[in-house]
């Protein structure tokens, strides 16, 4: 074994001289890096990565992080402006229908629960609420009906159905645009709410009206905007984007193939007021007719 003298050097045939103190300095865990170590000189250590390169990488990561924050802020600010611009646009017929819908809802709330279906609960169910608002709008002179859209599943979307109100205006039938479809959705904000959504998305959704009244073309642009925001939210939160949150599914609710009932309330009342047929067992039919005392009595056959 070769003895290393204090402060001496070790020589190998094919390697340069190496300071013995430096060897033990790297092996000694109790030693601390001095202020004049190779970290400040930019020399290689570890896997060949220099301290200067690490500092540059950290600076790049900070720049990317700040850039992502700025891009994220710019995205939500633009979505907010586009949303408010869309909601503020309104034609004269949309404004009239919107005001009539507000009056119908106010009158319905004053009357209280009015469920034809007689479901238990303190409030009118959603189906009966649609029927009542549709009736009030028709009495106010609007061609309003309850629409039910249905769509089949495809490669891009799931099957589903949705019920809403729609007013068809034919006052400009002589124009090139023809009739105007105005959608009335009584639970519009709830259709776009998401669980575990980001704060920016919730702030955007809170700007939506609970009851939406607008042309089908305006609604289509609004759906595109909101679905873009939900996609961004899911990506930022690293959560799965549900298929019923995607744009094609949401558009199918109000823009797909629909089935309109022009007088939904009349159909409901006729169904409820239709007398039930008396049921008689074939075993006791002749017996009930022949026995006068038991003509309207029920007989249990053992």
PDB file of C-alpha atoms in Angstrom:
ATOM      1  CA  UNK A   1       0.000   0.000   0.000  1.00  0.00           C
ATOM      2  CA  UNK A   2       1.353   3.401  -0.927  1.00  0.00           C
ATOM      3  CA  UNK A   3       1.515   5.848   1.928  1.00  0.00           C
ATOM      4  CA  UNK A   4       0.391   9.361   1.170  1.00  0.00           C
ATOM      5  CA  UNK A   5       2.488  11.971   2.907  1.00  0.00           C
ATOM      6  CA  UNK A   6       0.764  14.939   4.482  1.00  0.00           C
ATOM      7  CA  UNK A   7       0.304  17.630   1.880  1.00  0.00           C
ATOM      8  CA  UNK A   8       1.784  15.314  -0.708  1.00  0.00           C
ATOM      9  CA  UNK A   9       0.536  14.085  -4.049  1.00  0.00           C
ATOM     10  CA  UNK A  10      -0.295  10.709  -5.531  1.00  0.00           C
ATOM     11  CA  UNK A  11       0.927   9.933  -8.998  1.00  0.00           C
ATOM     12  CA  UNK A  12      -0.522   7.434 -11.428  1.00  0.00           C
ATOM     13  CA  UNK A  13       1.052   6.494 -14.688  1.00  0.00           C
ATOM     14  CA  UNK A  14      -1.721   7.799 -16.923  1.00  0.00           C
ATOM     15  CA  UNK A  15      -3.417  10.430 -14.745  1.00  0.00           C
ATOM     16  CA  UNK A  16      -2.465  13.946 -13.687  1.00  0.00           C
ATOM     17  CA  UNK A  17      -1.464  14.796 -10.157  1.00  0.00           C
ATOM     18  CA  UNK A  18      -4.378  15.141  -7.694  1.00  0.00           C
ATOM     19  CA  UNK A  19      -4.139  16.923  -4.395  1.00  0.00           C
ATOM     20  CA  UNK A  20      -4.600  14.411  -1.555  1.00  0.00           C
ATOM     21  CA  UNK A  21      -6.304  16.973   0.665  1.00  0.00           C
ATOM     22  CA  UNK A  22      -8.861  17.655  -2.085  1.00  0.00           C
ATOM     23  CA  UNK A  23      -9.728  13.947  -2.329  1.00  0.00           C
ATOM     24  CA  UNK A  24     -10.475  13.662   1.355  1.00  0.00           C
ATOM     25  CA  UNK A  25     -12.203  16.999   1.295  1.00  0.00           C
ATOM     26  CA  UNK A  26     -14.848  15.674  -1.120  1.00  0.00           C
ATOM     27  CA  UNK A  27     -15.218  12.425   0.834  1.00  0.00           C
ATOM     28  CA  UNK A  28     -15.612  14.107   4.207  1.00  0.00           C
ATOM     29  CA  UNK A  29     -19.334  14.714   4.839  1.00  0.00           C
ATOM     30  CA  UNK A  30     -18.627  17.068   7.721  1.00  0.00           C
ATOM     31  CA  UNK A  31     -16.801  19.517   5.485  1.00  0.00           C
ATOM     32  CA  UNK A  32     -18.817  22.476   4.201  1.00  0.00           C
ATOM     33  CA  UNK A  33     -18.455  24.161   0.851  1.00  0.00           C
ATOM     34  CA  UNK A  34     -16.309  27.226   1.107  1.00  0.00           C
ATOM     35  CA  UNK A  35     -17.309  30.538  -0.403  1.00  0.00           C
ATOM     36  CA  UNK A  36     -14.556  30.150  -2.973  1.00  0.00           C
ATOM     37  CA  UNK A  37     -15.674  26.701  -4.203  1.00  0.00           C
ATOM     38  CA  UNK A  38     -16.160  25.710  -7.819  1.00  0.00           C
ATOM     39  CA  UNK A  39     -19.915  26.571  -7.671  1.00  0.00           C
ATOM     40  CA  UNK A  40     -19.047  30.190  -8.166  1.00  0.00           C
ATOM     41  CA  UNK A  41     -16.579  29.455 -10.924  1.00  0.00           C
ATOM     42  CA  UNK A  42     -19.084  27.533 -13.092  1.00  0.00           C
ATOM     43  CA  UNK A  43     -17.135  24.275 -13.060  1.00  0.00           C
ATOM     44  CA  UNK A  44     -18.879  20.933 -13.663  1.00  0.00           C
ATOM     45  CA  UNK A  45     -20.016  18.655 -10.837  1.00  0.00           C
ATOM     46  CA  UNK A  46     -22.473  15.785 -10.378  1.00  0.00           C
ATOM     47  CA  UNK A  47     -23.645  14.607 -13.804  1.00  0.00           C
ATOM     48  CA  UNK A  48     -21.752  17.245 -15.701  1.00  0.00           C
ATOM     49  CA  UNK A  49     -24.322  20.031 -15.093  1.00  0.00           C
ATOM     50  CA  UNK A  50     -22.847  23.370 -14.155  1.00  0.00           C
ATOM     51  CA  UNK A  51     -24.245  25.668 -11.505  1.00  0.00           C
ATOM     52  CA  UNK A  52     -24.599  28.366 -14.133  1.00  0.00           C
ATOM     53  CA  UNK A  53     -26.822  26.095 -16.212  1.00  0.00           C
ATOM     54  CA  UNK A  54     -28.992  25.300 -13.178  1.00  0.00           C
ATOM     55  CA  UNK A  55     -29.455  28.982 -12.479  1.00  0.00           C
ATOM     56  CA  UNK A  56     -30.408  29.566 -16.099  1.00  0.00           C
ATOM     57  CA  UNK A  57     -32.931  26.697 -15.972  1.00  0.00           C
ATOM     58  CA  UNK A  58     -34.472  28.092 -12.789  1.00  0.00           C
ATOM     59  CA  UNK A  59     -34.751  31.509 -14.381  1.00  0.00           C
ATOM     60  CA  UNK A  60     -36.396  29.972 -17.457  1.00  0.00           C
ATOM     61  CA  UNK A  61     -38.892  28.109 -15.266  1.00  0.00           C
ATOM     62  CA  UNK A  62     -39.719  31.334 -13.427  1.00  0.00           C
ATOM     63  CA  UNK A  63     -40.175  33.131 -16.737  1.00  0.00           C
ATOM     64  CA  UNK A  64     -42.470  30.352 -18.003  1.00  0.00           C
ATOM     65  CA  UNK A  65     -44.449  30.405 -14.777  1.00  0.00           C
ATOM     66  CA  UNK A  66     -44.939  34.164 -14.905  1.00  0.00           C
ATOM     67  CA  UNK A  67     -45.818  33.876 -18.596  1.00  0.00           C
ATOM     68  CA  UNK A  68     -48.464  31.216 -17.825  1.00  0.00           C
ATOM     69  CA  UNK A  69     -49.960  33.404 -15.109  1.00  0.00           C
ATOM     70  CA  UNK A  70     -50.196  36.332 -17.511  1.00  0.00           C
ATOM     71  CA  UNK A  71     -51.722  34.171 -20.257  1.00  0.00           C
ATOM     72  CA  UNK A  72     -54.222  32.697 -17.803  1.00  0.00           C
ATOM     73  CA  UNK A  73     -55.220  36.148 -16.589  1.00  0.00           C
ATOM     74  CA  UNK A  74     -55.582  37.434 -20.154  1.00  0.00           C
ATOM     75  CA  UNK A  75     -57.778  34.447 -21.108  1.00  0.00           C
ATOM     76  CA  UNK A  76     -60.285  34.926 -18.288  1.00  0.00           C
ATOM     77  CA  UNK A  77     -60.395  38.688 -18.810  1.00  0.00           C
ATOM     78  CA  UNK A  78     -61.208  38.187 -22.497  1.00  0.00           C
ATOM     79  CA  UNK A  79     -63.878  35.589 -21.643  1.00  0.00           C
ATOM     80  CA  UNK A  80     -65.435  38.003 -19.175  1.00  0.00           C
ATOM     81  CA  UNK A  81     -65.610  40.802 -21.750  1.00  0.00           C
ATOM     82  CA  UNK A  82     -67.046  38.533 -24.446  1.00  0.00           C
ATOM     83  CA  UNK A  83     -69.666  37.179 -22.040  1.00  0.00           C
ATOM     84  CA  UNK A  84     -70.878  40.612 -20.957  1.00  0.00           C
ATOM     85  CA  UNK A  85     -70.909  41.808 -24.574  1.00  0.00           C
ATOM     86  CA  UNK A  86     -73.081  38.848 -25.574  1.00  0.00           C
ATOM     87  CA  UNK A  87     -75.536  39.300 -22.699  1.00  0.00           C
ATOM     88  CA  UNK A  88     -75.913  43.036 -23.340  1.00  0.00           C
ATOM     89  CA  UNK A  89     -76.924  42.551 -26.970  1.00  0.00           C
ATOM     90  CA  UNK A  90     -80.664  42.353 -27.404  1.00  0.00           C
ATOM     91  CA  UNK A  91     -83.253  43.046 -30.084  1.00  0.00           C
ATOM     92  CA  UNK A  92     -86.621  44.670 -29.415  1.00  0.00           C
ATOM     93  CA  UNK A  93     -88.504  41.354 -29.573  1.00  0.00           C
ATOM     94  CA  UNK A  94     -86.017  39.730 -27.164  1.00  0.00           C
ATOM     95  CA  UNK A  95     -86.478  42.608 -24.725  1.00  0.00           C
ATOM     96  CA  UNK A  96     -90.284  42.251 -24.897  1.00  0.00           C
ATOM     97  CA  UNK A  97     -90.179  38.492 -24.307  1.00  0.00           C
ATOM     98  CA  UNK A  98     -87.671  38.941 -21.479  1.00  0.00           C
ATOM     99  CA  UNK A  99     -89.889  41.467 -19.737  1.00  0.00           C
ATOM    100  CA  UNK A 100     -92.993  39.295 -20.216  1.00  0.00           C
ATOM    101  CA  UNK A 101     -91.113  36.302 -18.781  1.00  0.00           C
ATOM    102  CA  UNK A 102     -90.112  38.323 -15.710  1.00  0.00           C
ATOM    103  CA  UNK A 103     -93.736  39.335 -15.169  1.00  0.00           C
ATOM    104  CA  UNK A 104     -94.913  35.750 -15.576  1.00  0.00           C
ATOM    105  CA  UNK A 105     -92.374  34.500 -13.022  1.00  0.00           C
ATOM    106  CA  UNK A 106     -93.307  37.263 -10.587  1.00  0.00           C
ATOM    107  CA  UNK A 107     -97.016  36.454 -10.860  1.00  0.00           C
ATOM    108  CA  UNK A 108     -96.295  32.745 -10.485  1.00  0.00           C
ATOM    109  CA  UNK A 109     -94.308  33.380  -7.304  1.00  0.00           C
ATOM    110  CA  UNK A 110     -97.159  35.458  -5.866  1.00  0.00           C
ATOM    111  CA  UNK A 111     -99.646  32.652  -6.507  1.00  0.00           C
ATOM    112  CA  UNK A 112     -97.385  30.079  -4.852  1.00  0.00           C
ATOM    113  CA  UNK A 113     -97.200  26.395  -5.581  1.00  0.00           C
ATOM    114  CA  UNK A 114     -99.327  25.389  -8.549  1.00  0.00           C
ATOM    115  CA  UNK A 115     -98.419  21.814  -9.477  1.00  0.00           C
ATOM    116  CA  UNK A 116    -100.849  19.998 -11.748  1.00  0.00           C
ATOM    117  CA  UNK A 117     -98.855  16.822 -11.221  1.00  0.00           C
ATOM    118  CA  UNK A 118     -99.461  17.175  -7.436  1.00  0.00           C
ATOM    119  CA  UNK A 119     -95.900  16.267  -6.538  1.00  0.00           C
ATOM    120  CA  UNK A 120     -94.948  16.742  -2.892  1.00  0.00           C
ATOM    121  CA  UNK A 121     -92.785  19.717  -1.998  1.00  0.00           C
ATOM    122  CA  UNK A 122     -93.080  23.386  -1.069  1.00  0.00           C
ATOM    123  CA  UNK A 123     -92.332  24.726  -4.571  1.00  0.00           C
ATOM    124  CA  UNK A 124     -93.726  24.200  -8.039  1.00  0.00           C
ATOM    125  CA  UNK A 125     -91.836  21.499  -9.915  1.00  0.00           C
ATOM    126  CA  UNK A 126     -89.874  22.445 -12.983  1.00  0.00           C
ATOM    127  CA  UNK A 127     -92.255  20.804 -15.454  1.00  0.00           C
ATOM    128  CA  UNK A 128     -95.303  22.586 -14.044  1.00  0.00           C
ATOM    129  CA  UNK A 129     -93.364  25.849 -13.895  1.00  0.00           C
ATOM    130  CA  UNK A 130     -92.623  25.603 -17.614  1.00  0.00           C
ATOM    131  CA  UNK A 131     -96.279  24.890 -18.315  1.00  0.00           C
ATOM    132  CA  UNK A 132     -97.418  27.872 -16.265  1.00  0.00           C
ATOM    133  CA  UNK A 133     -94.915  30.312 -17.801  1.00  0.00           C
ATOM    134  CA  UNK A 134     -95.813  29.070 -21.277  1.00  0.00           C
ATOM    135  CA  UNK A 135     -99.514  29.653 -20.596  1.00  0.00           C
ATOM    136  CA  UNK A 136     -98.914  33.158 -19.269  1.00  0.00           C
ATOM    137  CA  UNK A 137     -96.788  34.085 -22.276  1.00  0.00           C
ATOM    138  CA  UNK A 138     -99.416  32.755 -24.648  1.00  0.00           C
ATOM    139  CA  UNK A 139    -102.076  34.815 -22.872  1.00  0.00           C
ATOM    140  CA  UNK A 140     -99.770  37.818 -23.296  1.00  0.00           C
ATOM    141  CA  UNK A 141     -99.820  37.295 -27.062  1.00  0.00           C
ATOM    142  CA  UNK A 142     -96.594  35.357 -27.647  1.00  0.00           C
ATOM    143  CA  UNK A 143     -96.403  32.133 -29.650  1.00  0.00           C
ATOM    144  CA  UNK A 144     -94.766  30.171 -26.844  1.00  0.00           C
ATOM    145  CA  UNK A 145     -94.533  26.420 -26.484  1.00  0.00           C
ATOM    146  CA  UNK A 146     -92.721  23.732 -24.536  1.00  0.00           C
ATOM    147  CA  UNK A 147     -89.979  22.113 -26.609  1.00  0.00           C
ATOM    148  CA  UNK A 148     -88.274  18.810 -25.975  1.00  0.00           C
ATOM    149  CA  UNK A 149     -85.026  18.104 -27.815  1.00  0.00           C
ATOM    150  CA  UNK A 150     -83.708  14.581 -28.279  1.00  0.00           C
ATOM    151  CA  UNK A 151     -80.487  13.376 -29.834  1.00  0.00           C
ATOM    152  CA  UNK A 152     -78.860  10.016 -30.363  1.00  0.00           C
ATOM    153  CA  UNK A 153     -75.392   9.039 -29.264  1.00  0.00           C
ATOM    154  CA  UNK A 154     -72.547   9.377 -31.722  1.00  0.00           C
ATOM    155  CA  UNK A 155     -68.790   9.130 -31.737  1.00  0.00           C
ATOM    156  CA  UNK A 156     -68.497  12.676 -30.394  1.00  0.00           C
ATOM    157  CA  UNK A 157     -71.359  12.883 -27.915  1.00  0.00           C
ATOM    158  CA  UNK A 158     -73.736  10.911 -25.705  1.00  0.00           C
ATOM    159  CA  UNK A 159     -77.474  10.603 -26.254  1.00  0.00           C
ATOM    160  CA  UNK A 160     -79.787  12.775 -24.215  1.00  0.00           C
ATOM    161  CA  UNK A 161     -82.852  14.993 -24.070  1.00  0.00           C
ATOM    162  CA  UNK A 162     -83.731  18.421 -22.707  1.00  0.00           C
ATOM    163  CA  UNK A 163     -86.914  20.426 -22.173  1.00  0.00           C
ATOM    164  CA  UNK A 164     -87.154  24.195 -22.460  1.00  0.00           C
ATOM    165  CA  UNK A 165     -89.441  27.008 -23.617  1.00  0.00           C
ATOM    166  CA  UNK A 166     -89.360  28.646 -27.018  1.00  0.00           C
ATOM    167  CA  UNK A 167     -91.120  31.622 -28.580  1.00  0.00           C
ATOM    168  CA  UNK A 168     -91.428  31.729 -32.363  1.00  0.00           C
ATOM    169  CA  UNK A 169     -91.854  35.244 -33.747  1.00  0.00           C
ATOM    170  CA  UNK A 170     -93.251  35.621 -37.254  1.00  0.00           C
ATOM    171  CA  UNK A 171     -93.588  39.411 -37.228  1.00  0.00           C
ATOM    172  CA  UNK A 172     -90.673  39.699 -39.691  1.00  0.00           C
ATOM    173  CA  UNK A 173     -91.791  36.846 -41.928  1.00  0.00           C
ATOM    174  CA  UNK A 174     -91.392  39.027 -45.026  1.00  0.00           C
ATOM    175  CA  UNK A 175     -87.700  39.577 -44.314  1.00  0.00           C
ATOM    176  CA  UNK A 176     -84.903  37.319 -45.527  1.00  0.00           C
ATOM    177  CA  UNK A 177     -84.296  35.953 -42.037  1.00  0.00           C
ATOM    178  CA  UNK A 178     -87.842  34.607 -41.725  1.00  0.00           C
ATOM    179  CA  UNK A 179     -89.113  33.550 -38.305  1.00  0.00           C
ATOM    180  CA  UNK A 180     -87.113  34.190 -35.162  1.00  0.00           C
ATOM    181  CA  UNK A 181     -86.637  31.542 -32.471  1.00  0.00           C
ATOM    182  CA  UNK A 182     -86.179  32.876 -28.944  1.00  0.00           C
ATOM    183  CA  UNK A 183     -85.142  30.338 -26.306  1.00  0.00           C
ATOM    184  CA  UNK A 184     -86.283  30.651 -22.679  1.00  0.00           C
ATOM    185  CA  UNK A 185     -84.243  28.541 -20.248  1.00  0.00           C
ATOM    186  CA  UNK A 186     -85.418  28.759 -16.631  1.00  0.00           C
ATOM    187  CA  UNK A 187     -82.259  27.151 -15.204  1.00  0.00           C
ATOM    188  CA  UNK A 188     -79.558  28.482 -17.513  1.00  0.00           C
ATOM    189  CA  UNK A 189     -76.825  29.132 -14.946  1.00  0.00           C
ATOM    190  CA  UNK A 190     -77.250  25.676 -13.424  1.00  0.00           C
ATOM    191  CA  UNK A 191     -76.629  24.035 -16.804  1.00  0.00           C
ATOM    192  CA  UNK A 192     -73.010  25.259 -16.788  1.00  0.00           C
ATOM    193  CA  UNK A 193     -72.051  24.853 -13.133  1.00  0.00           C
ATOM    194  CA  UNK A 194     -69.147  22.476 -12.457  1.00  0.00           C
ATOM    195  CA  UNK A 195     -67.974  20.654  -9.361  1.00  0.00           C
ATOM    196  CA  UNK A 196     -64.425  21.499  -8.241  1.00  0.00           C
ATOM    197  CA  UNK A 197     -64.294  24.392 -10.688  1.00  0.00           C
ATOM    198  CA  UNK A 198     -61.645  27.097 -10.492  1.00  0.00           C
ATOM    199  CA  UNK A 199     -62.319  30.474  -8.945  1.00  0.00           C
ATOM    200  CA  UNK A 200     -62.057  32.180 -12.347  1.00  0.00           C
ATOM    201  CA  UNK A 201     -64.664  29.852 -13.870  1.00  0.00           C
ATOM    202  CA  UNK A 202     -67.076  30.299 -10.962  1.00  0.00           C
ATOM    203  CA  UNK A 203     -66.764  34.067 -11.241  1.00  0.00           C
ATOM    204  CA  UNK A 204     -67.594  33.830 -14.943  1.00  0.00           C
ATOM    205  CA  UNK A 205     -70.599  31.558 -14.389  1.00  0.00           C
ATOM    206  CA  UNK A 206     -71.970  33.793 -11.637  1.00  0.00           C
ATOM    207  CA  UNK A 207     -72.378  36.530 -14.249  1.00  0.00           C
ATOM    208  CA  UNK A 208     -74.894  34.361 -16.140  1.00  0.00           C
ATOM    209  CA  UNK A 209     -78.611  35.025 -15.590  1.00  0.00           C
ATOM    210  CA  UNK A 210     -80.603  32.312 -13.893  1.00  0.00           C
ATOM    211  CA  UNK A 211     -83.315  32.726 -16.551  1.00  0.00           C
ATOM    212  CA  UNK A 212     -81.982  33.173 -20.076  1.00  0.00           C
ATOM    213  CA  UNK A 213     -84.016  34.727 -22.890  1.00  0.00           C
ATOM    214  CA  UNK A 214     -82.279  35.116 -26.242  1.00  0.00           C
ATOM    215  CA  UNK A 215     -82.199  34.312 -29.930  1.00  0.00           C
ATOM    216  CA  UNK A 216     -80.927  30.923 -30.984  1.00  0.00           C
ATOM    217  CA  UNK A 217     -77.967  32.483 -32.845  1.00  0.00           C
ATOM    218  CA  UNK A 218     -76.932  34.468 -29.776  1.00  0.00           C
ATOM    219  CA  UNK A 219     -77.281  31.409 -27.586  1.00  0.00           C
ATOM    220  CA  UNK A 220     -75.072  29.380 -29.920  1.00  0.00           C
ATOM    221  CA  UNK A 221     -72.226  31.898 -29.585  1.00  0.00           C
ATOM    222  CA  UNK A 222     -72.692  31.957 -25.808  1.00  0.00           C
ATOM    223  CA  UNK A 223     -72.483  28.149 -25.561  1.00  0.00           C
ATOM    224  CA  UNK A 224     -69.239  28.154 -27.542  1.00  0.00           C
ATOM    225  CA  UNK A 225     -67.741  30.730 -25.174  1.00  0.00           C
ATOM    226  CA  UNK A 226     -68.808  28.909 -22.005  1.00  0.00           C
ATOM    227  CA  UNK A 227     -67.656  25.492 -23.227  1.00  0.00           C
ATOM    228  CA  UNK A 228     -64.262  26.973 -24.064  1.00  0.00           C
ATOM    229  CA  UNK A 229     -64.077  28.283 -20.502  1.00  0.00           C
ATOM    230  CA  UNK A 230     -65.085  24.909 -19.018  1.00  0.00           C
ATOM    231  CA  UNK A 231     -62.436  23.150 -21.113  1.00  0.00           C
ATOM    232  CA  UNK A 232     -59.792  25.593 -19.867  1.00  0.00           C
ATOM    233  CA  UNK A 233     -60.983  25.100 -16.286  1.00  0.00           C
ATOM    234  CA  UNK A 234     -60.762  21.306 -16.532  1.00  0.00           C
ATOM    235  CA  UNK A 235     -57.261  21.529 -17.985  1.00  0.00           C
ATOM    236  CA  UNK A 236     -56.021  23.911 -15.291  1.00  0.00           C
ATOM    237  CA  UNK A 237     -57.574  21.853 -12.501  1.00  0.00           C
ATOM    238  CA  UNK A 238     -56.352  18.609 -14.106  1.00  0.00           C
ATOM    239  CA  UNK A 239     -59.801  17.030 -13.932  1.00  0.00           C
ATOM    240  CA  UNK A 240     -61.624  14.931 -16.515  1.00  0.00           C
ATOM    241  CA  UNK A 241     -63.780  16.838 -18.989  1.00  0.00           C
ATOM    242  CA  UNK A 242     -67.151  15.071 -18.803  1.00  0.00           C
ATOM    243  CA  UNK A 243     -68.762  14.346 -22.201  1.00  0.00           C
ATOM    244  CA  UNK A 244     -71.942  16.185 -21.182  1.00  0.00           C
ATOM    245  CA  UNK A 245     -69.840  19.333 -20.693  1.00  0.00           C
ATOM    246  CA  UNK A 246     -68.586  19.411 -24.259  1.00  0.00           C
ATOM    247  CA  UNK A 247     -69.833  21.908 -26.818  1.00  0.00           C
ATOM    248  CA  UNK A 248     -71.713  19.489 -29.097  1.00  0.00           C
ATOM    249  CA  UNK A 249     -73.682  18.048 -26.197  1.00  0.00           C
ATOM    250  CA  UNK A 250     -74.587  21.476 -24.809  1.00  0.00           C
ATOM    251  CA  UNK A 251     -75.616  22.779 -28.224  1.00  0.00           C
ATOM    252  CA  UNK A 252     -77.847  19.748 -28.791  1.00  0.00           C
ATOM    253  CA  UNK A 253     -79.967  20.803 -25.793  1.00  0.00           C
ATOM    254  CA  UNK A 254     -81.325  23.925 -27.477  1.00  0.00           C
ATOM    255  CA  UNK A 255     -80.200  23.763 -31.096  1.00  0.00           C
ATOM    256  CA  UNK A 256     -80.825  20.114 -31.971  1.00  0.00           C
ATOM    257  CA  UNK A 257     -83.953  18.434 -33.323  1.00  0.00           C
ATOM    258  CA  UNK A 258     -86.920  19.467 -31.194  1.00  0.00           C
ATOM    259  CA  UNK A 259     -90.526  18.488 -30.645  1.00  0.00           C
ATOM    260  CA  UNK A 260     -92.885  21.339 -29.773  1.00  0.00           C
ATOM    261  CA  UNK A 261     -96.145  21.113 -27.832  1.00  0.00           C
ATOM    262  CA  UNK A 262     -98.275  24.137 -28.616  1.00  0.00           C
ATOM    263  CA  UNK A 263    -100.760  23.558 -25.801  1.00  0.00           C
ATOM    264  CA  UNK A 264     -98.991  21.539 -23.134  1.00  0.00           C
ATOM    265  CA  UNK A 265    -101.266  22.650 -20.289  1.00  0.00           C
ATOM    266  CA  UNK A 266    -104.426  21.477 -22.090  1.00  0.00           C
ATOM    267  CA  UNK A 267    -102.879  18.067 -22.659  1.00  0.00           C
ATOM    268  CA  UNK A 268    -101.972  17.823 -18.990  1.00  0.00           C
ATOM    269  CA  UNK A 269    -105.475  18.712 -17.777  1.00  0.00           C
ATOM    270  CA  UNK A 270    -107.188  16.346 -20.204  1.00  0.00           C
ATOM    271  CA  UNK A 271    -105.006  13.500 -19.033  1.00  0.00           C
ATOM    272  CA  UNK A 272    -105.747  14.193 -15.390  1.00  0.00           C
ATOM    273  CA  UNK A 273    -109.492  14.781 -15.794  1.00  0.00           C
ATOM    274  CA  UNK A 274    -110.097  11.657 -17.876  1.00  0.00           C
ATOM    275  CA  UNK A 275    -112.378   9.344 -15.822  1.00  0.00           C
ATOM    276  CA  UNK A 276    -110.919   6.019 -14.864  1.00  0.00           C
ATOM    277  CA  UNK A 277    -112.616   2.922 -16.199  1.00  0.00           C
ATOM    278  CA  UNK A 278    -114.204   0.633 -13.616  1.00  0.00           C
ATOM    279  CA  UNK A 279    -112.322  -2.629 -13.353  1.00  0.00           C
ATOM    280  CA  UNK A 280    -114.299  -5.813 -12.800  1.00  0.00           C
ATOM    281  CA  UNK A 281    -113.031  -9.308 -12.334  1.00  0.00           C
ATOM    282  CA  UNK A 282    -114.250 -11.824 -14.926  1.00  0.00           C
ATOM    283  CA  UNK A 283    -114.854 -14.310 -12.075  1.00  0.00           C
ATOM    284  CA  UNK A 284    -117.484 -12.108 -10.397  1.00  0.00           C
ATOM    285  CA  UNK A 285    -118.980 -10.212 -13.375  1.00  0.00           C
ATOM    286  CA  UNK A 286    -122.078 -12.423 -13.844  1.00  0.00           C
ATOM    287  CA  UNK A 287    -122.529 -12.851 -10.120  1.00  0.00           C
ATOM    288  CA  UNK A 288    -122.618  -9.103  -9.505  1.00  0.00           C
ATOM    289  CA  UNK A 289    -125.292  -8.599 -12.188  1.00  0.00           C
ATOM    290  CA  UNK A 290    -127.536 -11.412 -10.934  1.00  0.00           C
ATOM    291  CA  UNK A 291    -127.407 -10.582  -7.227  1.00  0.00           C
ATOM    292  CA  UNK A 292    -129.244  -7.306  -6.700  1.00  0.00           C
ATOM    293  CA  UNK A 293    -127.972  -6.764  -3.192  1.00  0.00           C
ATOM    294  CA  UNK A 294    -124.356  -7.009  -4.246  1.00  0.00           C
ATOM    295  CA  UNK A 295    -124.536  -4.969  -7.428  1.00  0.00           C
ATOM    296  CA  UNK A 296    -122.081  -2.302  -6.250  1.00  0.00           C
ATOM    297  CA  UNK A 297    -120.278  -4.339  -3.625  1.00  0.00           C
ATOM    298  CA  UNK A 298    -116.916  -5.935  -3.923  1.00  0.00           C
ATOM    299  CA  UNK A 299    -116.765  -9.706  -3.521  1.00  0.00           C
ATOM    300  CA  UNK A 300    -113.639 -11.528  -2.534  1.00  0.00           C
ATOM    301  CA  UNK A 301    -113.215 -14.818  -4.363  1.00  0.00           C
ATOM    302  CA  UNK A 302    -111.373 -17.494  -2.379  1.00  0.00           C
TER     303      UNK A 302
END
